CSV table of C-alpha atoms in Angstrom, one decimal:
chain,number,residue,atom,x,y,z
A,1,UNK,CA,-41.2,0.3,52.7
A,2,UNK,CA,-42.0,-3.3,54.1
A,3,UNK,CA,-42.1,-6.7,52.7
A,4,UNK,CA,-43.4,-10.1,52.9
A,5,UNK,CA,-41.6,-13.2,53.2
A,6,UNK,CA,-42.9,-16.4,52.3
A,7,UNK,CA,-41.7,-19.7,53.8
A,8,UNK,CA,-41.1,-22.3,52.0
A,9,UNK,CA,-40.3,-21.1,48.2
A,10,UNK,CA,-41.5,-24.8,46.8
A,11,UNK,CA,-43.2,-27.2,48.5
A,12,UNK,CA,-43.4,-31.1,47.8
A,13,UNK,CA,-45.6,-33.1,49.9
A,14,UNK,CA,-47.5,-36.5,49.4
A,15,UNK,CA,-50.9,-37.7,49.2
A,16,UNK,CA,-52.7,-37.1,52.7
A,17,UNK,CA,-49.9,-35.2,53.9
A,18,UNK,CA,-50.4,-32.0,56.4
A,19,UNK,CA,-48.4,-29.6,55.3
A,20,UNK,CA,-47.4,-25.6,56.1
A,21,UNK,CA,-47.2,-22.4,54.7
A,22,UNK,CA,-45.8,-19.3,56.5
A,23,UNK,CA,-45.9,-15.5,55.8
A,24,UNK,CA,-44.2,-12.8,57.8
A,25,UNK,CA,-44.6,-9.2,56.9
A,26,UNK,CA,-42.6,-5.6,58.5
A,27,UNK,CA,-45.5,-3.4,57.2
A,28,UNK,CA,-47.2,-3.3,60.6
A,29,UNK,CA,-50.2,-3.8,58.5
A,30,UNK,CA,-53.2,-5.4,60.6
A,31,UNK,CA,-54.9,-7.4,57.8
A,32,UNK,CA,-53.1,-10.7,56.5
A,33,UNK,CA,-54.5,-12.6,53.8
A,34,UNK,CA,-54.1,-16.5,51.8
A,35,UNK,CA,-54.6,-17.0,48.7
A,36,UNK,CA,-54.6,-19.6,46.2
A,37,UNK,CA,-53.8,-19.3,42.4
A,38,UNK,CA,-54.5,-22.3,40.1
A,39,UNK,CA,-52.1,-22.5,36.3
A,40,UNK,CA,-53.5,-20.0,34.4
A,41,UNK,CA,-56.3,-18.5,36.8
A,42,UNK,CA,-56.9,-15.9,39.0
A,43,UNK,CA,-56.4,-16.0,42.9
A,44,UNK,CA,-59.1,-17.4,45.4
A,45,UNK,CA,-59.5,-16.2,49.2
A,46,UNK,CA,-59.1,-18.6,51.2
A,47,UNK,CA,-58.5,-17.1,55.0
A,48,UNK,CA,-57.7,-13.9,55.8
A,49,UNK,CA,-57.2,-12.0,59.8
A,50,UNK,CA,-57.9,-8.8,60.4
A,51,UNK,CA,-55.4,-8.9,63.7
A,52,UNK,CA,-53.9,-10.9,65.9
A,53,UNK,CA,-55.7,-14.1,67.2
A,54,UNK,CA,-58.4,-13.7,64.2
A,55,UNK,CA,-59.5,-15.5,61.4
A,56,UNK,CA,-62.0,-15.5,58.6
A,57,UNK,CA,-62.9,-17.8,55.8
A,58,UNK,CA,-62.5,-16.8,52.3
A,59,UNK,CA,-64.2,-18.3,49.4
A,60,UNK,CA,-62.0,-21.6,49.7
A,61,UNK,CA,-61.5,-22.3,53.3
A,62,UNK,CA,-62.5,-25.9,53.3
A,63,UNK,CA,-59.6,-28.3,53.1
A,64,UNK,CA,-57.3,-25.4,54.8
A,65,UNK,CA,-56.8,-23.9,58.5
A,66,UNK,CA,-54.7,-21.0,59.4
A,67,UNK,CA,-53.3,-19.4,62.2
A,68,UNK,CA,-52.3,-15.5,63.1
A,69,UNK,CA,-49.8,-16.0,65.8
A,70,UNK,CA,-48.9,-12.5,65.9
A,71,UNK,CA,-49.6,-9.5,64.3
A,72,UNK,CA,-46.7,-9.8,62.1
A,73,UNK,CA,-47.3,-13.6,61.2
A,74,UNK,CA,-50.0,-15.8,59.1
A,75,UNK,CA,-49.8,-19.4,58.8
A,76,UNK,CA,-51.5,-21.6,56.3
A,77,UNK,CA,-52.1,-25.3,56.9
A,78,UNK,CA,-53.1,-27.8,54.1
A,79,UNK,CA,-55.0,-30.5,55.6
A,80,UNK,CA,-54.5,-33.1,53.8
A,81,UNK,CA,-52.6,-32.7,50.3
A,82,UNK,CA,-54.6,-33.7,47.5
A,83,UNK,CA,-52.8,-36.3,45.1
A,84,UNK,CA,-51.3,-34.4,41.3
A,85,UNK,CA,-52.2,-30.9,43.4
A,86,UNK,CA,-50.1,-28.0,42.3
A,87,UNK,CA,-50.9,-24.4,43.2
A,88,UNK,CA,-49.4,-21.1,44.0
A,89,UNK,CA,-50.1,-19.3,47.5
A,90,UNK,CA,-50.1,-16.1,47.8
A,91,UNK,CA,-49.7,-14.2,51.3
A,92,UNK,CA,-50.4,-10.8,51.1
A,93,UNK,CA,-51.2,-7.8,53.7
A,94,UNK,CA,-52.5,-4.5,53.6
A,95,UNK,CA,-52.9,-1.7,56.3
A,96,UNK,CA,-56.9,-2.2,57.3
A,97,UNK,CA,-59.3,-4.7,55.6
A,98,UNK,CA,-61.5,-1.8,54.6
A,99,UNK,CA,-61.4,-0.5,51.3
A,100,UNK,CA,-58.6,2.1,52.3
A,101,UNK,CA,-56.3,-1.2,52.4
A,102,UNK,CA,-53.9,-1.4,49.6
A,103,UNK,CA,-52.7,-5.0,49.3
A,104,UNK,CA,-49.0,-5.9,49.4
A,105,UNK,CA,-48.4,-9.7,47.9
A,106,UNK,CA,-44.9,-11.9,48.8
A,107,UNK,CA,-43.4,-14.0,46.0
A,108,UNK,CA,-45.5,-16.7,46.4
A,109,UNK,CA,-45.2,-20.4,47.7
A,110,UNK,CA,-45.4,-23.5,45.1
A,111,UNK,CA,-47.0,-26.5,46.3
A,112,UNK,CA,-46.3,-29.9,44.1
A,113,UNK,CA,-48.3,-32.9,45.7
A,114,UNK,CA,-46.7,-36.2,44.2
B,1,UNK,CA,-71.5,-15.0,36.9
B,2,UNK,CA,-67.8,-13.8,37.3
B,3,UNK,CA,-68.2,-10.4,39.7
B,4,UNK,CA,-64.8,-9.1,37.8
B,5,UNK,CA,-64.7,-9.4,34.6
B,6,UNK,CA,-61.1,-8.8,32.4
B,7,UNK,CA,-61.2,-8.3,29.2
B,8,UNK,CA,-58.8,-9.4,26.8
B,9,UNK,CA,-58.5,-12.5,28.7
B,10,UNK,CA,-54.9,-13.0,26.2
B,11,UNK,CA,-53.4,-9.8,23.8
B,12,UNK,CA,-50.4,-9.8,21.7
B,13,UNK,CA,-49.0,-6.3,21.1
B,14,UNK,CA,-46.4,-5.1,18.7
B,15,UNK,CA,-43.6,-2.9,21.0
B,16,UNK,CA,-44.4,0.6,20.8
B,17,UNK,CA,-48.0,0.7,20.3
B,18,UNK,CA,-51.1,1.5,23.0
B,19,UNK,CA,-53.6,-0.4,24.0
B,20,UNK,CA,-56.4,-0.9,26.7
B,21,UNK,CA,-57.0,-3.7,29.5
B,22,UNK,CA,-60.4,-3.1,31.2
B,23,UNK,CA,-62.1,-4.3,34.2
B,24,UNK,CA,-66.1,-4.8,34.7
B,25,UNK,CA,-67.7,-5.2,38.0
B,26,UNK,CA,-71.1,-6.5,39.5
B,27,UNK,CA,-70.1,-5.7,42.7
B,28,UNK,CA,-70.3,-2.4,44.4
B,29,UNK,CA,-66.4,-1.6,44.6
B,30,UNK,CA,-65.5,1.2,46.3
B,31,UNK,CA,-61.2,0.7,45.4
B,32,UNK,CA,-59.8,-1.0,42.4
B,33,UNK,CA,-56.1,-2.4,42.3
B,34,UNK,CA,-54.1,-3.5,39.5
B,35,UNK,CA,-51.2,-5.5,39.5
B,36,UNK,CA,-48.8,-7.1,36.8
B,37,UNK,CA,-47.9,-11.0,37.7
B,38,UNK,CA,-44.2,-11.5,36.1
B,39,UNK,CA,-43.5,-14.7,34.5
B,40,UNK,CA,-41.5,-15.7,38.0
B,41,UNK,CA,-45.1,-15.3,39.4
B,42,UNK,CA,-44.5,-12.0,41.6
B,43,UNK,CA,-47.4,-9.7,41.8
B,44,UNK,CA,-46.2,-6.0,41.6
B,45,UNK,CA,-48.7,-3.4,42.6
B,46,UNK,CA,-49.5,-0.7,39.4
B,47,UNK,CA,-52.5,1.2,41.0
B,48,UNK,CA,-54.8,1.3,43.7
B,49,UNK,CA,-57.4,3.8,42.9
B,50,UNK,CA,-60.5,5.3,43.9
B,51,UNK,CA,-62.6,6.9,41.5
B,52,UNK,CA,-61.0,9.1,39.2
B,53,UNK,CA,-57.7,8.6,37.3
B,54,UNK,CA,-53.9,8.0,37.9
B,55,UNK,CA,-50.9,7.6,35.7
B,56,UNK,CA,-47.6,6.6,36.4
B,57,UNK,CA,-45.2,6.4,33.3
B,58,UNK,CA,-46.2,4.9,30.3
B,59,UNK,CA,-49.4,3.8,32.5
B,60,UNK,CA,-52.6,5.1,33.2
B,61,UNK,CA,-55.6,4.0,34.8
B,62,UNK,CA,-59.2,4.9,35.0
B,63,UNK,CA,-62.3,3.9,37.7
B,64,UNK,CA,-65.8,4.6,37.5
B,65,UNK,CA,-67.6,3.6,40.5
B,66,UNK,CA,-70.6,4.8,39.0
B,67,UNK,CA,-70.5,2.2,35.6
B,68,UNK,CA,-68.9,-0.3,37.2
B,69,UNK,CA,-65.4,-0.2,35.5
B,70,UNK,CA,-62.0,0.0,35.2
B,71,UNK,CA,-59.4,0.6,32.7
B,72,UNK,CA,-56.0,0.3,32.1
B,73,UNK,CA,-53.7,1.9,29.9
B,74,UNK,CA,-50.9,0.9,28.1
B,75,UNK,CA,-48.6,3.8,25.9
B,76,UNK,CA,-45.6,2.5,24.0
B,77,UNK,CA,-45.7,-0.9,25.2
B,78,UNK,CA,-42.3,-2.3,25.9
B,79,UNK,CA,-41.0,-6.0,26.3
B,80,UNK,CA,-40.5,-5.8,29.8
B,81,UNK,CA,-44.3,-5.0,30.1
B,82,UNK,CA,-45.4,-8.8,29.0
B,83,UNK,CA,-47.0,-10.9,31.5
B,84,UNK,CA,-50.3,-11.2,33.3
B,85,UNK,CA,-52.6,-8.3,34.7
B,86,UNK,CA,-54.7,-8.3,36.8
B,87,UNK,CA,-57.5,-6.3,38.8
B,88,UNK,CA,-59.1,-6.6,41.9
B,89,UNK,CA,-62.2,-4.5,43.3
B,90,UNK,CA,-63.1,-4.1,46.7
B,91,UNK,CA,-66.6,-6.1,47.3
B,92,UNK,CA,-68.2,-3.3,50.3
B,93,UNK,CA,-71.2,-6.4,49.9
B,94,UNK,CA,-68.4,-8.7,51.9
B,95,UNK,CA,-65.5,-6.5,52.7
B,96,UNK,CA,-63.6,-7.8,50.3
B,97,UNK,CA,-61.2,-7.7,47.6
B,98,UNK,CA,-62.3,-9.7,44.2
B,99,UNK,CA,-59.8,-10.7,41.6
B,100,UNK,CA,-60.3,-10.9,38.0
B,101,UNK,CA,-59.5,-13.6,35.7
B,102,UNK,CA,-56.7,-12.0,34.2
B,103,UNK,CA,-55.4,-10.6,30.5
B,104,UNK,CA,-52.2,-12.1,30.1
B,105,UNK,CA,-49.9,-9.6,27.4
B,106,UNK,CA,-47.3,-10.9,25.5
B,107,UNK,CA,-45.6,-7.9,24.6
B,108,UNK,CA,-43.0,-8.7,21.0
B,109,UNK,CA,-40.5,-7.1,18.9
């Protein structure tokens, strides 16, 4: 078995404020993936790698940049926090970004923007 | 329109009794995964299916590529069983993996 470790837990950050996310996973999975869950809702793509040094938009890439410094690591950047913002991120990985790739999830990274 | 569509979107279930989540796509998906989101917010993986059927406990699970569903199934639901599910089909349009809206289970004694 693997996991995925998510870096920070909570996150406060103010208005205009850069601010970033980090995921490591032990799966030796190629495929590493951000996404974003509003209260209530389901979870929105927002960049995902398919290996080291790559990067793809998702569905809500603008406002965000990532980075896949290694195979084993995928960081999220929030630009510029948005004021009253609060969301959950979810890292996750899977073997292969085809459809024989199995997503894993970490616990998740809460983001309070005062 | 929503490409996965959950239905119940909310369900309150006696403990002990059955019941069924189900998932409708319009998107060719060629894998479906479920998960169930805990109240902490931690998403543990139920299934990951191609077509046909699994079951794993007191949980089974259904996908028909063909139809454009899925379906989840629920036998002697128990407390511990509450929270939010959800499913996610592989989009082979864009190579990847679409996430419902949710059905979020209160499961009570």
């Amino acid at each position: 078995g693997g996991i995925i470790t998510q870096t920070p837990k909570f996150l406060i950050g103010q208005e205009g404020q850069k601010l970033t996310l980090k995921c490591q996973q032990n799966f030796n999975h190629d495929t590493m993936y951000w996404y974003r869950q509003d209260s209530g809702k389901g979870l929105r793509l927002i960049y995902y790698s398919i290996t080291e040094n790559d990067l793809q938009k998702g569905d809500l890439s603008e406002g965000y940049d990532a980075s896949r410094e290694k195979k084993s690591s995928f960081s999220l950047t929030v630009t510029s926090a948005q004021k009253n913002e609060m969301a959950v991120f979810l890292c996750a990985s899977s073997m292969t970004g085809g459809d024989t790739g199995q997503l894993y999830f970490g616990e998740g990274s809460k983001l309070t923007v005062l | 329109g929503d490409k996965v569509k959950q239905s119940p979107s909310a369900l309150s279930l006696q403990e002990g009794t059955n019941s069924a989540l189900r998932c409708n796509f319009s998107i060719a998906a060629t894998t479906v995964q479920w998960f169930l989101q805990n109240p902490r917010g931690s998403l543990m993986n139920l299934f990951y299916l191609v077509p046909g059927t699994k079951e794993n406990g007191r949980l089974k699970s259904a996908f028909d590529s063909k139809e454009s569903y899925s379906t989840l199934h629920i036998r002697d639901a128990q407390l511990e069983d509450s929270g939010t599910y959800f499913c996610a089909a592989f989009n082979t349009g864009n190579y990847k993996y679409v996430f419902g809206a949710g059905t979020r289970l209160k499961v009570i004694a």
